[in-house]
PDB file of C-alpha atoms and ligand atoms in Angstrom:
ATOM      1  CA  MET A   1       0.000   0.000   0.000  1.00 96.00           C
ATOM      2  CA  ALA A   2       1.104   3.523  -0.719  1.00 98.00           C
ATOM      3  CA  ARG A   3       0.271   6.294   1.670  1.00 98.00           C
ATOM      4  CA  ILE A   4      -0.372   9.974   1.102  1.00 98.00           C
ATOM      5  CA  ARG A   5      -0.471  12.357   4.019  1.00 98.00           C
ATOM      6  CA  VAL A   6      -2.330  15.470   3.011  1.00 98.00           C
ATOM      7  CA  VAL A   7      -1.458  18.652   4.875  1.00 97.00           C
ATOM      8  CA  PHE A   8      -3.595  21.735   4.412  1.00 96.00           C
ATOM      9  CA  GLU A   9      -2.116  25.212   4.666  1.00 94.00           C
ATOM     10  CA  SER A  10      -5.601  26.353   5.549  1.00 91.00           C
ATOM     11  CA  GLY A  11      -5.235  24.578   8.879  1.00 93.00           C
ATOM     12  CA  GLU A  12      -7.756  21.833   8.292  1.00 93.00           C
ATOM     13  CA  PRO A  13      -6.934  18.516   9.922  1.00 96.00           C
ATOM     14  CA  GLU A  14      -4.418  16.363   8.111  1.00 97.00           C
ATOM     15  CA  ARG A  15      -5.746  13.436   6.086  1.00 98.00           C
ATOM     16  CA  VAL A  16      -4.049  10.094   5.553  1.00 98.00           C
ATOM     17  CA  ILE A  17      -4.898   8.012   2.508  1.00 98.00           C
ATOM     18  CA  ASP A  18      -3.754   4.400   2.179  1.00 98.00           C
ATOM     19  CA  PHE A  19      -4.292   2.933  -1.246  1.00 98.00           C
ATOM     20  CA  ASP A  20      -3.012   0.502  -3.823  1.00 97.00           C
ATOM     21  CA  PRO A  21      -1.812   2.395  -6.916  1.00 97.00           C
ATOM     22  CA  ALA A  22      -2.735  -0.660  -8.983  1.00 97.00           C
ATOM     23  CA  ASP A  23      -6.406   0.156  -8.307  1.00 97.00           C
ATOM     24  CA  ALA A  24      -6.176   3.468 -10.223  1.00 98.00           C
ATOM     25  CA  PRO A  25      -8.044   5.260 -11.609  1.00 98.00           C
ATOM     26  CA  PHE A  26     -10.097   6.122  -8.554  1.00 98.00           C
ATOM     27  CA  GLN A  27     -12.309   8.609 -10.406  1.00 98.00           C
ATOM     28  CA  HIS A  28     -12.287  10.254 -13.833  1.00 97.00           C
ATOM     29  CA  ASP A  29     -10.261  13.480 -13.565  1.00 98.00           C
ATOM     30  CA  GLY A  30      -6.501  13.757 -14.076  1.00 98.00           C
ATOM     31  CA  GLU A  31      -4.019  11.089 -15.049  1.00 98.00           C
ATOM     32  CA  PRO A  32      -4.914   7.691 -13.598  1.00 98.00           C
ATOM     33  CA  GLY A  33      -2.958   7.221 -10.392  1.00 98.00           C
ATOM     34  CA  SER A  34      -2.079  10.903 -10.162  1.00 98.00           C
ATOM     35  CA  LEU A  35      -2.210  12.741  -6.856  1.00 98.00           C
ATOM     36  CA  LEU A  36      -5.412  14.403  -8.044  1.00 98.00           C
ATOM     37  CA  ASP A  37      -6.944  11.047  -8.897  1.00 98.00           C
ATOM     38  CA  VAL A  38      -6.049   9.573  -5.520  1.00 98.00           C
ATOM     39  CA  LEU A  39      -7.181  12.586  -3.496  1.00 98.00           C
ATOM     40  CA  LEU A  40     -10.510  13.072  -5.252  1.00 98.00           C
ATOM     41  CA  GLY A  41     -11.176   9.354  -5.196  1.00 98.00           C
ATOM     42  CA  HIS A  42     -10.730   9.325  -1.430  1.00 98.00           C
ATOM     43  CA  GLY A  43     -12.897  12.292  -0.605  1.00 97.00           C
ATOM     44  CA  VAL A  44     -10.226  14.969  -0.394  1.00 96.00           C
ATOM     45  CA  PRO A  45     -11.353  17.934  -2.482  1.00 94.00           C
ATOM     46  CA  LEU A  46      -8.784  19.659  -4.650  1.00 95.00           C
ATOM     47  CA  GLU A  47      -9.574  22.221  -7.272  1.00 94.00           C
ATOM     48  CA  HIS A  48      -9.082  21.055 -10.837  1.00 96.00           C
ATOM     49  CA  ALA A  49     -10.632  23.694 -13.037  1.00 96.00           C
ATOM     50  CA  CYS A  50      -9.459  22.216 -16.330  1.00 96.00           C
ATOM     51  CA  GLY A  51     -10.581  18.705 -15.425  1.00 97.00           C
ATOM     52  CA  GLY A  52      -7.052  17.415 -14.971  1.00 98.00           C
ATOM     53  CA  VAL A  53      -5.600  17.994 -18.419  1.00 97.00           C
ATOM     54  CA  CYS A  54      -2.632  20.216 -17.539  1.00 97.00           C
ATOM     55  CA  ALA A  55      -4.347  23.414 -18.647  1.00 96.00           C
ATOM     56  CA  CYS A  56      -4.631  25.406 -15.421  1.00 96.00           C
ATOM     57  CA  THR A  57      -2.792  25.748 -12.117  1.00 95.00           C
ATOM     58  CA  THR A  58      -5.623  25.157  -9.672  1.00 95.00           C
ATOM     59  CA  CYS A  59      -4.386  21.659  -8.773  1.00 97.00           C
ATOM     60  CA  HIS A  60      -0.990  23.027  -7.664  1.00 97.00           C
ATOM     61  CA  VAL A  61       0.349  21.102  -4.676  1.00 97.00           C
ATOM     62  CA  ILE A  62       3.693  20.998  -2.876  1.00 98.00           C
ATOM     63  CA  VAL A  63       5.218  17.551  -2.515  1.00 98.00           C
ATOM     64  CA  MET A  64       7.157  17.641   0.739  1.00 98.00           C
ATOM     65  CA  GLU A  65       8.123  13.964   0.741  1.00 98.00           C
ATOM     66  CA  GLY A  66       8.207  11.315  -1.956  1.00 98.00           C
ATOM     67  CA  GLY A  67       8.728  13.679  -4.869  1.00 98.00           C
ATOM     68  CA  GLN A  68      11.253  11.360  -6.501  1.00 97.00           C
ATOM     69  CA  ARG A  69       8.698   8.578  -6.435  1.00 98.00           C
ATOM     70  CA  LEU A  70       6.280  10.441  -8.648  1.00 98.00           C
ATOM     71  CA  SER A  71       6.369  10.557 -12.435  1.00 98.00           C
ATOM     72  CA  GLU A  72       8.697  13.304 -13.630  1.00 97.00           C
ATOM     73  CA  ALA A  73       7.183  16.596 -14.667  1.00 97.00           C
ATOM     74  CA  GLU A  74       6.993  16.984 -18.418  1.00 97.00           C
ATOM     75  CA  GLU A  75       7.534  20.236 -20.232  1.00 97.00           C
ATOM     76  CA  ASP A  76       3.822  21.038 -20.394  1.00 97.00           C
ATOM     77  CA  GLU A  77       3.526  20.723 -16.650  1.00 98.00           C
ATOM     78  CA  ASP A  78       6.590  22.871 -15.984  1.00 97.00           C
ATOM     79  CA  ASP A  79       5.335  25.550 -18.370  1.00 96.00           C
ATOM     80  CA  MET A  80       1.973  25.630 -16.651  1.00 95.00           C
ATOM     81  CA  LEU A  81       3.473  25.546 -13.168  1.00 95.00           C
ATOM     82  CA  ASP A  82       5.470  28.673 -13.940  1.00 94.00           C
ATOM     83  CA  ARG A  83       2.159  30.517 -13.695  1.00 93.00           C
ATOM     84  CA  ALA A  84       1.196  29.085 -10.318  1.00 92.00           C
ATOM     85  CA  THR A  85       1.005  31.331  -7.287  1.00 90.00           C
ATOM     86  CA  GLY A  86       3.438  30.416  -4.535  1.00 91.00           C
ATOM     87  CA  LEU A  87       5.609  28.210  -6.727  1.00 94.00           C
ATOM     88  CA  THR A  88       8.248  26.194  -4.867  1.00 96.00           C
ATOM     89  CA  PRO A  89      10.963  23.750  -6.025  1.00 96.00           C
ATOM     90  CA  HIS A  90       8.638  20.972  -4.852  1.00 97.00           C
ATOM     91  CA  SER A  91       5.565  22.210  -6.663  1.00 97.00           C
ATOM     92  CA  ARG A  92       3.641  19.848  -8.948  1.00 98.00           C
ATOM     93  CA  LEU A  93       0.374  19.812 -10.764  1.00 98.00           C
ATOM     94  CA  ALA A  94      -1.528  17.125  -8.909  1.00 98.00           C
ATOM     95  CA  CYS A  95      -3.316  15.933 -12.041  1.00 98.00           C
ATOM     96  CA  GLN A  96       0.006  15.136 -13.746  1.00 98.00           C
ATOM     97  CA  ALA A  97       2.124  13.750 -10.890  1.00 98.00           C
ATOM     98  CA  ILE A  98       1.584  10.002 -10.903  1.00 98.00           C
ATOM     99  CA  VAL A  99       2.313   7.797  -7.908  1.00 98.00           C
ATOM    100  CA  GLN A 100       4.908   5.285  -9.079  1.00 96.00           C
ATOM    101  CA  ASP A 101       5.999   3.485  -5.952  1.00 96.00           C
ATOM    102  CA  PRO A 102       3.333   1.192  -4.496  1.00 95.00           C
ATOM    103  CA  ASP A 103       5.056   1.168  -1.111  1.00 96.00           C
ATOM    104  CA  ALA A 104       6.117   4.774  -0.669  1.00 97.00           C
ATOM    105  CA  GLU A 105       4.828   7.411   1.674  1.00 98.00           C
ATOM    106  CA  TYR A 106       4.109  10.822   0.240  1.00 98.00           C
ATOM    107  CA  VAL A 107       3.447  14.074   2.015  1.00 98.00           C
ATOM    108  CA  VAL A 108       1.501  16.589  -0.017  1.00 98.00           C
ATOM    109  CA  ARG A 109       0.735  20.134   1.062  1.00 97.00           C
ATOM    110  CA  ILE A 110      -2.302  21.878  -0.333  1.00 95.00           C
ATOM    111  CA  PRO A 111      -1.654  25.611  -0.699  1.00 93.00           C
ATOM    112  CA  ARG A 112      -4.251  27.777   0.930  1.00 86.00           C
ATOM    113  CA  HIS A 113      -5.229  29.604  -2.243  1.00 68.00           C
ATOM    114  CA  THR A 114      -6.185  26.426  -4.068  1.00 50.00           C
ATOM    115  CA  VAL A 115      -8.683  25.292  -1.474  1.00 41.00           C
ATOM    116  CA  ASN A 116     -11.905  26.920  -2.452  1.00 44.00           C
ATOM    117  CA  LEU A 117     -14.214  23.960  -2.602  1.00 43.00           C
ATOM    118  CA  ILE A 118     -14.496  23.685   1.110  1.00 44.00           C
ATOM    119  CA  SER A 119     -16.327  26.561   2.686  1.00 44.00           C
ATOM    120  CA  GLY A 120     -17.960  27.124   5.980  1.00 43.00           C
ATOM    121  CA  HIS A 121     -21.640  27.658   6.337  1.00 42.00           C
ATOM    122  CA  GLY A 122     -21.185  31.374   6.841  1.00 39.00           C
ATOM    123  CA  GLY A 123     -23.238  33.461   9.160  1.00 36.00           C
TER     124      GLY A 123
HETATM  125  S1  LIG B   1      -6.413  20.355 -12.954  1.00 92.27           S
HETATM  126 FE1  LIG B   1      -5.823  21.823 -14.379  1.00 92.27          FE
HETATM  127  S2  LIG B   1      -3.720  21.460 -14.505  1.00 92.27           S
HETATM  128 FE2  LIG B   1      -4.327  20.007 -13.068  1.00 92.27          FE
END
């Protein structure tokens, strides 16, 4: 089993997802087995305005651990990432970064500005 720990800059409680990459895809958006696929398929919302086809930056995440065990970023992804807010050396587009090690642990940080799907009930 692979494991993804999801850390939210917004301060929401951390989530831990255990899964078998061989079961991908877990839903229909993004590359099968990508971080986006795994997160959405396990009830962790992540914006993905373009539907997971490397045409926006809303799925920007920061891979704090396990980055070398993801598929390498291709030119399209790097070009798109250049436009992301808060870019870091560990930034990836979640819809393109595919989990490649079935036994690895990954730690993925969700930047605050990308979390818009979750909102409080307001006043
Ligand atoms: S969802 Fe648009 S680039 Fe990933």
